[in-house]
Every structure is written in structure tokens, then in C-alpha cells.
């Protein structure tokens, strides 16, 4: 089993070795002094001459050893020993990195094969391939295609900044609104590297995403390896990640989503942060981790609109480390510099994006800076004094941060912040509402509480039981360390295996806070599992493969029958081996079987609809419909739409609510006014929404609309929908007045009905 971390730090000048060699004789010379005293006492007691001679021989040997130890070590020996140690570490790092890269490449190859087998991707036509981008994610690929055909490239970039062909009646900056930097960079590389001669555009795009997933897996490998010091932890983390990939990534069904582009950079940032927090690393390694952390933090902010919320949670973990004096102040200041510089660069790169100014990360940084300058002696004094200072410090930080956030949002964007607070109130049961957007978001799977099947899958894969064990040990050890620091006791930086203090490693403490905060949110929001589960796999693999964790347990148990160091080394090797063998035996056949299963994904009705739009649709026509369908329409036809599947923009969500009114109990005249105000020429009605049958009736689109419009009657605990108008999506199919006065059906099949919004109203009875 190969170790990454070296317990002893070698230096070229060998000063440490000389100092140690000079101190050793002092300890040894104590023994001859004691033997002289024994000799005198024995002489006084009438001891024999033989005992005296033996003591004299021992004294001469000790003096001889002292003279040898004082002799300076030759430079040749020092250089040879340093070269051997450096070469050994270099070989270990090389093969460890090779294993990490190999795991990432194998995972990317598996994703590619699985994706092709699932969608029969290589045998499909271009239109059918694009339809496989589910959940409205195909919208991002549309802009990638647009940049490939833009001539010149900078002109296409300017058109995206002033885009009036996406949302009907609006001119938007699509680069900032949809975080299109991944598509811009990918299209630039594809065009200017001559890749069109070797690979199709869609395969290049998919390959870029799969390549990032390989980096994601490799970063988890490295993170677990750095913390535990052994490759087996990295390989076990990758195995658990792949087995639980339905709970760790969305790349299986929605490749272009921002999450799939951003989270690999976040995993690299966490790996670099882990190395940066590690004790006793060389200055070169620390600089490399710092630069990597800076680059990945900026890139993470650039490619995902929710990234600053994730970094706020990470900053909260680091804030606790600093508050409890578990991290050197120098490193904390450098991390703050990383955040500030990344935020500034992202702010200007996204054309003065106001959402970054009002982000909670900025509020946390400002609150910390103000409180630290105001309370400079927070980390001094006895236990009770430090606890009281800590409470005051927390109060100052959060009060200052909340005040700053309130002021910024008051002047920058008040509506969205107010909506977010109302959403949280309803989510946690503090309030109720009939607002369609709030209830619509709460009904999305990402905002619902995860089901028991998530924990059942993690338990079957043996992740959850070992995760709870590792978390318990590390948390208790961390609490011990916090108590020691508040009591004024110093932290030991040069930890040895026999110390059994895993909770005194800053990197371990950070990951304890990380997994607790993200895990708590994952218990409330199902979508947070994609940020929590990968690090559950990594953290658990680190724990079971770390001798320090087992040694910590044995120190608590005061094990004496067997040497605890030997037993911890045995368990840190045997337990991962047993887990790995059981996973290979049970899940390896399943993973390989997924590549051989014949799956079928084909939507002929949607293909027919898109084909009709491309053949009959006028260039200036605008379509109204559900956001997910409009994302596909925009991708495949390039037509202008009234709404998009983007749930972070309140204005787009309000337009979505207006478009969904075609499934409500509204009159033909009301719907006509709504659609004409959005400048829609056609409206697409989906049978799956109009006649939706669901066990959870409260989350159907038509039910949410009835509640929002006040078309609900409560009778003896039952809920009924009532209005003087019938449901529009059903009534319009009858082809009678007044519906035919406003709308004309131009296309229909089993799943979709397309109606043209008449520009001139014809009153036929």
C-alpha cells in the first residue's frame, strides 16, 4: 500500500539531522553517570572488582559512541539519503497520479459507451440525437451550434450579448443569463483546432462533458488519497462513486446542464483546498495548491449561476475552522484572497453581474473582515472568556453580513430576494401561499425531501454504514480538538500514527464540517445530494483506509492486548480489501450488464412535431408552451419562444406562469390576451399535461393553476376545481366558438396540438 504523505521532511543542508544527532548523546551520557553512582554504592556495600570493570567498559563504549555521534555526517551520505527519499516520493506520486488518471479515463469511456447504448446515439439522425437532451437542457447546446456557424467568432459573441431571437419581445444578454461560457470555450476550441475534420460537433461537445466527469472522478481520487496517504482510498472512492452514480451526477440524462460543467471544477477546488490545509507541506506544494484553488474557484463561479451559494457553504466551513482557532491565520487570509479575487474576476467577466454583489459569500467575507478588525484578541484568554468572545464574534459576523446583504439587495434586486425568503418560509412550513411559482418550484423534485430509496441505495452499496462510523469518529475527535483549543492548549502539527488524533488535522476537520452542512441540506432538498453524495464516497473511503482513524479508536478503547499501531495498519488494509472484493463481486457484473442491455429511447410524436416546425414554421414565428418542450423547440428549430426552462429568473418564471394558463379554467379571450401580450404566434398544448394523472394531485400543473386562480372549492376535506369556464386545453379541442374565433389548429398528433394565434379575430357562431 503506497503512501502519499511523508512523515519526515528531508532538507538539503541536513541541519535537522545534525541537531538530532547532537542531542542523542546527551541522553545516552546519562546512563554512564548512573552506573558510576551505582558503582560507588556497590563499592560502599563491598561489591567485587569484576562489577567495577564491567561498568568501566560500558562507560568507555558510551564515550566512544558520543565521539562518533559528534563527528559530522559527510555531505555525500546526506545527499545520497536525500536523493533516495526524494526519488521514492516521486515514484509514489507518479504512480498515484497515473492511477487517478486511469480511473478517470475508464469512467469517461464507460459513460460514453453507456450513453451510446442507452440512446442508440451513433445510429440516430441529428434531430433524434438532439432530442435526447432531456429536461430542457438542450437549450445550451443550441448556443454551441450557433457559435459554430457564426462568422466571424466575435460577431457571434456580440449577437449573444444582444440576443433578441430567443425570448419573444425581449433582448437579453444570453451569455450572462444562461452562463454560456462553457459553450463559448468549447466552440472556440472546436473551430480553431480544426476538429471538424475528425469529429462531429455533437460528439466533441459530449466528449468535453465526459472529459470533465473524468476530471471530477480523478479529483475525488486525489482528495481521498491526500487525506489517507494511500491509493486504495482513492480507488474505493471512485468505485463507490460509479456504483451510486444515479445519486452523484445528472450526466446520464441531461448532459448540457450547468451542474455537469461546474461540479468537476468544484471537486478540483476541494482537492486543492485539502492539500492547502494539510500540515507540513513544502512551500512549492502549498503554492501549487493555492494557484490551483484560485483558478478552479474562478472557473466554478464563471460556469454556474448557483456557484456562489456553494462557495458560501464552503466559506462557512472555513469560517468555523478559523473561529475555533483550528487553522493558521495566514492560510485563512490567503483563502479569503482567493475568494475575493475570484469574485472580482467573475463580476467583470459576467458584465457586472449584480447577483454576485448580493451573494451570501460576499456578505460572509465582509462580516468576517469587520469582526476580525473589531475583535482582535478573540483567540486569547481562559476557556469561559474565549467562549463568550466566540459568541460575540459570531454575532458581529452574521449581523454585519446580513446588514450588508440587505442594503445591497435593497438597491440592486429587491424582488428576487423577497421571493427567495417567501419560498423558504413556505418550504419550512412557516407560511402558506397560493402563488403558482412558489408552489411550482416546491413540487420540483430537486426541492423536495429525498425519499428513503436514496438511503437504501447507499446502504446496499455499504457506503452509508461506514460513512456513519467514519463521521462519528472524526466528529468526536474534532470536538476534542475544539475543546483543547478553547482551553488554550496548542495543536500538534507533527502528528505521528501512534498519537491517534485524527481530529487535529485541519483538512479532516474541514471535511467534517463540509459533509455535515451539505448533508443537512441534502436531507431537506433532494437536489443537494449531487453535492453531498460524491463527498460521502470520498470521505468514507478516506476513513476506512486511514490508519490514523483506527488508531484514534484504539486510543479511546485503551487497547493493550495487541499493539494498536500494528492493528490499525492491518485494519486500514484489510477492511478496504474486503469492501473492494465485495463490491467487485456484486456490482461489477451489474455495471458491465448495463452496457449490454438493449435500451430504447425514442419519441416519434416529438420528432414529428419538430419536423413540422422546421418545415412549416415562418422564420419570425414565436411559440408558446411548457418550458421543457420550448427548450427542445429552440434547440432543434431555432424558433423564438416565450419561455425557457430556467428556474433562477423570476421574470421568466412569471412568463412561464402566463403560458401555463392554457391548462387552467380560463376563457378563450383571456388566453388570447395573454399570448398576444407575449407576442406568441403559435401555442403548443401537451396531452401529458392537460390530462395528467398523478398520485400527488397537488403538484399537477392544472391543480397549481386552479389554486393560484382561486378556482378551488373545499368540501368535507375534499378539494374540487370549479369555474364558469371549462379547462381551456380540453375545450379548444371541441372546435367551437368562441375558441375557433381566436385560434386555428394547424398540427396535431397523439401527444401535441399546435394552434395558431389568429392575428385577425373572426367571429363565427
XYZ file of C-alpha atoms in Angstrom, residues 303-706:
404
model
C -19.782 28.494 -15.488
C -22.660 28.100 -12.983
C -25.103 30.684 -11.701
C -25.522 28.857 -8.353
C -21.796 28.511 -7.665
C -21.574 31.405 -5.206
C -24.124 29.691 -2.958
C -21.970 26.542 -2.908
C -18.861 28.589 -2.149
C -20.759 30.328 0.655
C -21.339 26.954 2.309
C -17.666 26.132 1.863
C -16.717 29.508 3.289
C -18.948 28.791 6.270
C -16.964 25.604 6.962
C -13.694 27.528 6.812
C -15.189 30.259 8.991
C -15.786 27.720 11.765
C -12.223 26.425 11.412
C -10.875 29.935 11.858
C -13.261 30.839 14.681
C -12.251 27.776 16.722
C -8.562 28.516 16.029
C -8.057 25.266 14.125
C -6.370 26.878 11.135
C -3.380 29.240 10.906
C -4.466 32.832 10.364
C -2.081 33.131 7.423
C -3.789 30.361 5.484
C -7.230 31.728 6.246
C -6.220 35.146 4.936
C -4.889 33.583 1.732
C -8.124 31.660 1.217
C -10.083 34.886 1.627
C -7.855 36.436 -1.033
C -8.769 33.564 -3.359
C -12.475 34.219 -2.824
C -12.183 37.979 -3.271
C -10.069 37.795 -6.422
C -12.295 35.108 -7.966
C -15.434 37.130 -7.216
C -13.966 40.287 -8.745
C -12.829 38.489 -11.895
C -16.179 36.741 -12.266
C -18.038 40.006 -11.664
C -16.285 41.744 -14.559
C -16.258 38.648 -16.772
C -20.034 38.426 -16.436
C -20.516 42.103 -17.334
C -21.045 43.411 -13.784
C -23.372 40.635 -12.708
C -25.350 42.135 -9.820
C -26.181 38.745 -8.298
C -22.533 38.303 -7.273
C -22.591 41.537 -5.263
C -25.595 40.369 -3.266
C -24.319 36.805 -2.839
C -24.063 35.473 0.728
C -20.371 34.728 0.140
C -19.597 38.444 -0.178
C -21.630 39.162 2.960
C -19.712 36.476 4.879
C -16.333 37.836 3.765
C -17.229 41.410 4.736
C -18.719 40.329 8.072
C -15.590 38.309 8.899
C -13.268 41.172 7.978
C -15.162 43.709 10.090
C -15.493 41.411 13.106
C -11.831 40.390 12.997
C -10.631 44.009 12.979
C -13.028 44.906 15.766
C -12.206 41.916 17.972
C -8.502 41.259 17.552
C -7.924 39.374 20.835
C -10.664 36.834 20.317
C -8.305 33.823 20.476
C -6.787 34.606 23.865
C -7.863 34.107 27.469
C -9.293 31.249 29.562
C -12.000 28.870 28.411
C -15.097 30.801 29.514
C -13.668 34.064 28.256
C -12.958 32.596 24.819
C -16.429 31.080 24.605
C -18.015 34.439 25.365
C -15.765 36.149 22.826
C -16.738 33.481 20.306
C -20.442 34.225 20.709
C -19.768 37.943 20.296
C -17.675 37.187 17.209
C -20.464 35.102 15.645
C -22.956 37.850 16.382
C -20.760 40.505 14.777
C -20.063 38.446 11.663
C -23.630 37.461 10.918
C -25.137 40.807 11.899
C -22.706 42.673 9.659
C -23.182 40.201 6.810
C -26.980 40.305 6.974
C -26.983 44.095 7.138
C -24.709 44.392 4.113
C -26.770 41.864 2.159
C -29.988 43.729 2.986
C -28.580 47.051 1.844
C -27.210 45.652 -1.410
C -30.420 43.820 -2.278
C -32.418 46.929 -1.440
C -30.584 48.874 -4.107
C -29.823 46.094 -6.609
C -32.565 43.470 -6.771
C -35.298 43.501 -4.181
C -37.880 41.335 -5.930
C -35.774 38.193 -6.238
C -34.534 38.360 -2.643
C -38.069 38.818 -1.350
C -39.240 35.873 -3.411
C -36.415 33.711 -2.084
C -37.321 34.478 1.520
C -41.002 33.713 0.874
C -40.001 30.465 -0.777
C -38.007 29.401 2.296
C -40.885 30.323 4.592
C -43.255 28.059 2.684
C -40.641 25.313 2.392
C -40.115 25.121 6.167
C -43.819 25.391 6.951
C -43.684 28.906 8.380
C -46.229 30.203 5.894
C -48.649 29.102 3.181
C -49.263 30.607 -0.214
C -51.372 30.255 -3.333
C -48.622 31.682 -5.559
C -48.144 29.452 -8.579
C -44.369 29.955 -8.931
C -43.640 29.150 -5.290
C -45.766 26.004 -5.302
C -44.435 25.031 -8.728
C -40.840 25.142 -7.505
C -41.680 23.258 -4.330
C -43.154 20.499 -6.479
C -39.917 20.132 -8.429
C -38.022 17.008 -7.440
C -34.862 18.970 -6.631
C -36.630 20.975 -3.894
C -38.455 18.067 -2.300
C -37.260 15.952 0.610
C -35.287 12.919 -0.637
C -37.036 9.593 -0.435
C -35.961 6.609 1.589
C -34.728 4.885 -1.560
C -31.666 7.180 -1.569
C -30.510 5.919 1.816
C -31.456 2.378 0.914
C -29.219 2.500 -2.178
C -26.336 3.957 -0.173
C -26.771 1.264 2.471
C -26.850 -1.554 -0.083
C -23.601 -0.260 -1.552
C -22.104 -0.307 2.007
C -21.375 3.433 1.872
C -23.796 4.705 4.490
C -22.856 2.355 7.388
C -19.133 3.059 7.057
C -19.843 6.756 6.478
C -21.654 6.999 9.813
C -18.754 5.193 11.512
C -16.096 7.446 9.997
C -18.137 10.600 10.626
C -18.736 9.673 14.268
C -15.054 9.061 14.976
C -13.862 12.177 13.160
C -16.578 14.352 14.712
C -15.813 13.244 18.274
C -12.095 13.742 17.712
C -12.810 17.181 16.222
C -14.887 18.147 19.268
C -11.995 17.100 21.493
C -9.664 19.292 19.493
C -12.048 22.263 19.683
C -12.249 21.896 23.463
C -8.443 21.785 23.714
C -8.059 24.896 21.573
C -10.647 26.819 23.586
C -8.819 25.733 26.739
C -5.601 27.253 25.405
C -3.797 24.019 24.534
C -1.749 24.102 21.296
C -2.441 21.896 18.309
C 0.239 19.382 17.399
C 1.335 19.853 13.803
C 3.812 16.970 13.521
C 1.338 14.206 14.214
C 2.504 10.619 14.285
C 0.462 7.480 13.826
C 0.770 6.467 17.462
C -0.724 9.805 18.574
C -4.205 8.771 17.402
C -5.502 12.318 16.908
C -7.224 12.354 13.564
C -9.342 15.329 14.626
C -6.286 17.587 14.837
C -5.714 17.586 11.074
C -7.212 20.785 9.567
C -8.099 19.012 6.317
C -10.079 16.362 8.192
C -11.855 18.987 10.313
C -12.830 20.888 7.176
C -14.347 17.794 5.572
C -16.264 17.021 8.770
C -17.900 20.449 8.617
C -18.307 20.111 4.833
C -20.170 16.830 4.990
C -22.327 17.961 7.930
C -23.505 21.181 6.241
C -24.069 19.686 2.813
C -25.612 16.580 4.350
C -28.049 18.641 6.373
C -29.185 20.437 3.225
C -29.417 17.133 1.348
C -31.932 15.977 3.944
C -34.110 18.971 3.021
C -33.549 19.277 -0.735
C -33.159 16.247 -2.961
C -31.110 18.237 -5.481
C -28.361 18.782 -2.900
C -27.495 15.083 -2.997
C -25.395 15.714 -6.102
C -23.161 17.946 -3.979
C -23.187 15.681 -0.917
C -23.044 12.081 -2.157
C -19.719 12.336 -4.072
C -18.002 13.582 -0.935
C -19.697 10.913 1.136
C -17.952 8.366 -1.092
C -14.634 10.209 -0.818
C -14.834 10.846 2.939
C -15.850 7.279 3.729
C -13.067 5.828 1.586
C -10.545 8.045 3.348
C -11.763 6.944 6.771
C -11.712 3.177 6.302
C -8.264 3.361 4.644
C -6.694 5.703 7.202
C -4.591 4.095 9.953
C -4.986 7.321 11.969
C -8.732 6.770 12.259
C -8.364 3.230 13.595
C -5.557 4.371 15.906
C -7.842 7.084 17.297
C -10.461 4.463 18.122
C -7.891 2.203 19.800
C -6.591 5.082 21.928
C -10.103 5.704 23.162
C -10.553 1.994 23.907
C -7.075 1.861 25.570
C -6.243 -1.326 23.722
C -3.319 -3.210 25.323
C -3.691 -6.864 24.341
C -2.491 -6.161 20.781
C -0.166 -3.366 19.725
C -2.589 -0.656 18.469
C -0.239 0.625 15.742
C 0.100 -2.805 14.193
C -3.624 -3.467 14.423
C -4.525 -0.098 12.887
C -2.221 -0.780 9.943
C -3.768 -4.209 9.484
C -7.339 -2.895 9.596
C -6.606 0.013 7.248
C -5.510 -2.595 4.713
C -7.897 -5.460 5.407
C -11.171 -3.512 5.662
C -10.807 -1.739 2.273
C -9.728 -5.021 0.688
C -12.834 -6.799 1.969
C -15.095 -3.932 0.897
C -13.474 -3.768 -2.524
C -13.824 -7.501 -3.075
C -17.496 -7.489 -2.079
C -18.208 -4.505 -4.365
C -16.380 -6.150 -7.258
C -18.251 -9.400 -6.768
C -21.714 -7.839 -6.512
C -21.624 -4.695 -8.679
C -19.072 -5.374 -11.381
C -21.436 -7.742 -13.260
C -24.244 -5.165 -12.929
C -22.141 -2.332 -14.313
C -20.999 -4.428 -17.255
C -24.556 -5.666 -17.837
C -25.711 -2.060 -18.293
C -23.504 -1.859 -21.364
C -25.050 -4.964 -22.879
C -28.693 -4.169 -22.120
C -30.751 -3.137 -25.123
C -32.475 0.135 -24.228
C -34.729 2.259 -26.352
C -35.361 5.975 -26.132
C -37.490 7.260 -28.968
C -40.225 9.884 -29.044
C -41.813 9.757 -32.524
C -44.500 12.331 -31.660
C -41.903 14.890 -30.638
C -39.824 14.135 -33.725
C -42.916 14.669 -35.881
C -43.677 17.968 -34.113
C -40.153 19.325 -34.547
C -40.058 18.217 -38.174
C -43.307 20.096 -38.841
C -41.970 23.226 -37.145
C -38.801 23.144 -39.209
C -40.697 22.638 -42.467
C -43.726 24.923 -41.972
C -42.684 27.487 -39.420
C -42.124 31.053 -40.657
C -38.769 32.475 -39.593
C -40.260 35.158 -37.337
C -42.814 32.919 -35.574
C -42.832 32.647 -31.768
C -44.044 29.549 -29.912
C -45.668 29.243 -26.500
C -45.723 26.049 -24.433
C -44.145 24.336 -21.445
C -40.534 25.390 -20.706
C -39.097 21.880 -21.191
C -40.717 21.494 -24.606
C -39.744 25.012 -25.664
C -36.132 24.242 -24.825
C -36.248 21.357 -27.301
C -38.064 23.508 -29.885
C -35.387 26.181 -29.572
C -32.592 23.638 -29.904
C -33.922 21.763 -32.921
C -35.567 24.557 -34.899
C -34.075 27.801 -33.619
C -37.555 29.336 -33.353
C -38.306 32.158 -30.930
C -40.102 31.051 -27.756
C -41.993 32.765 -24.958
C -40.363 30.966 -22.024
C -37.343 28.826 -21.187
C -36.505 26.097 -18.642
C -34.562 28.436 -16.373
C -35.804 28.450 -12.794
C -33.466 31.127 -11.418
C -35.009 34.070 -13.277
C -38.193 35.404 -11.682
C -39.275 37.263 -14.808
C -39.009 34.129 -16.939
C -40.907 32.194 -14.291
C -43.749 34.744 -14.432
C -43.879 34.345 -18.205
C -43.986 30.587 -17.663
C -46.963 31.028 -15.340
C -48.785 33.041 -18.008
C -48.056 30.434 -20.681
C -49.293 27.613 -18.432
C -52.702 29.328 -18.255
C -53.708 27.277 -21.319
C -54.175 24.395 -18.849
C -56.314 26.461 -16.466
C -60.046 27.183 -16.382
C -59.833 30.420 -18.302
C -61.833 31.854 -21.172
C -60.606 31.905 -24.747
C -60.426 35.688 -24.638
C -58.191 35.660 -21.523
C -55.772 33.187 -23.093
C -55.721 35.163 -26.320
C -54.794 38.351 -24.474
C -52.012 36.573 -22.577
C -50.490 35.021 -25.702
C -50.663 38.219 -27.748
C -49.025 40.165 -24.916
C -46.124 37.700 -25.145
C -46.073 38.125 -28.942
C -46.737 34.399 -29.484
C -47.828 33.201 -32.933
C -48.393 29.548 -32.021
C -49.271 27.683 -28.844
C -48.414 24.027 -28.234
C -50.724 22.051 -25.942
C -49.398 18.787 -24.497
C -51.724 15.907 -23.719
C -49.432 14.727 -20.927
C -50.069 17.978 -19.008
C -53.704 18.553 -19.962
C -54.775 15.027 -18.950
C -52.110 14.429 -16.342
C -52.799 11.569 -13.936
C -50.684 11.627 -10.815
C -50.889 10.219 -7.314
C -49.747 13.553 -5.908
C -52.627 15.628 -7.264
C -51.474 18.787 -5.503
C -48.442 19.051 -7.768
C -50.142 18.738 -11.131
C -49.852 21.866 -13.271
C -53.602 22.263 -13.604
C -54.075 21.872 -9.826
C -51.465 24.541 -9.098
C -53.151 26.867 -11.569
C -56.578 26.271 -10.047
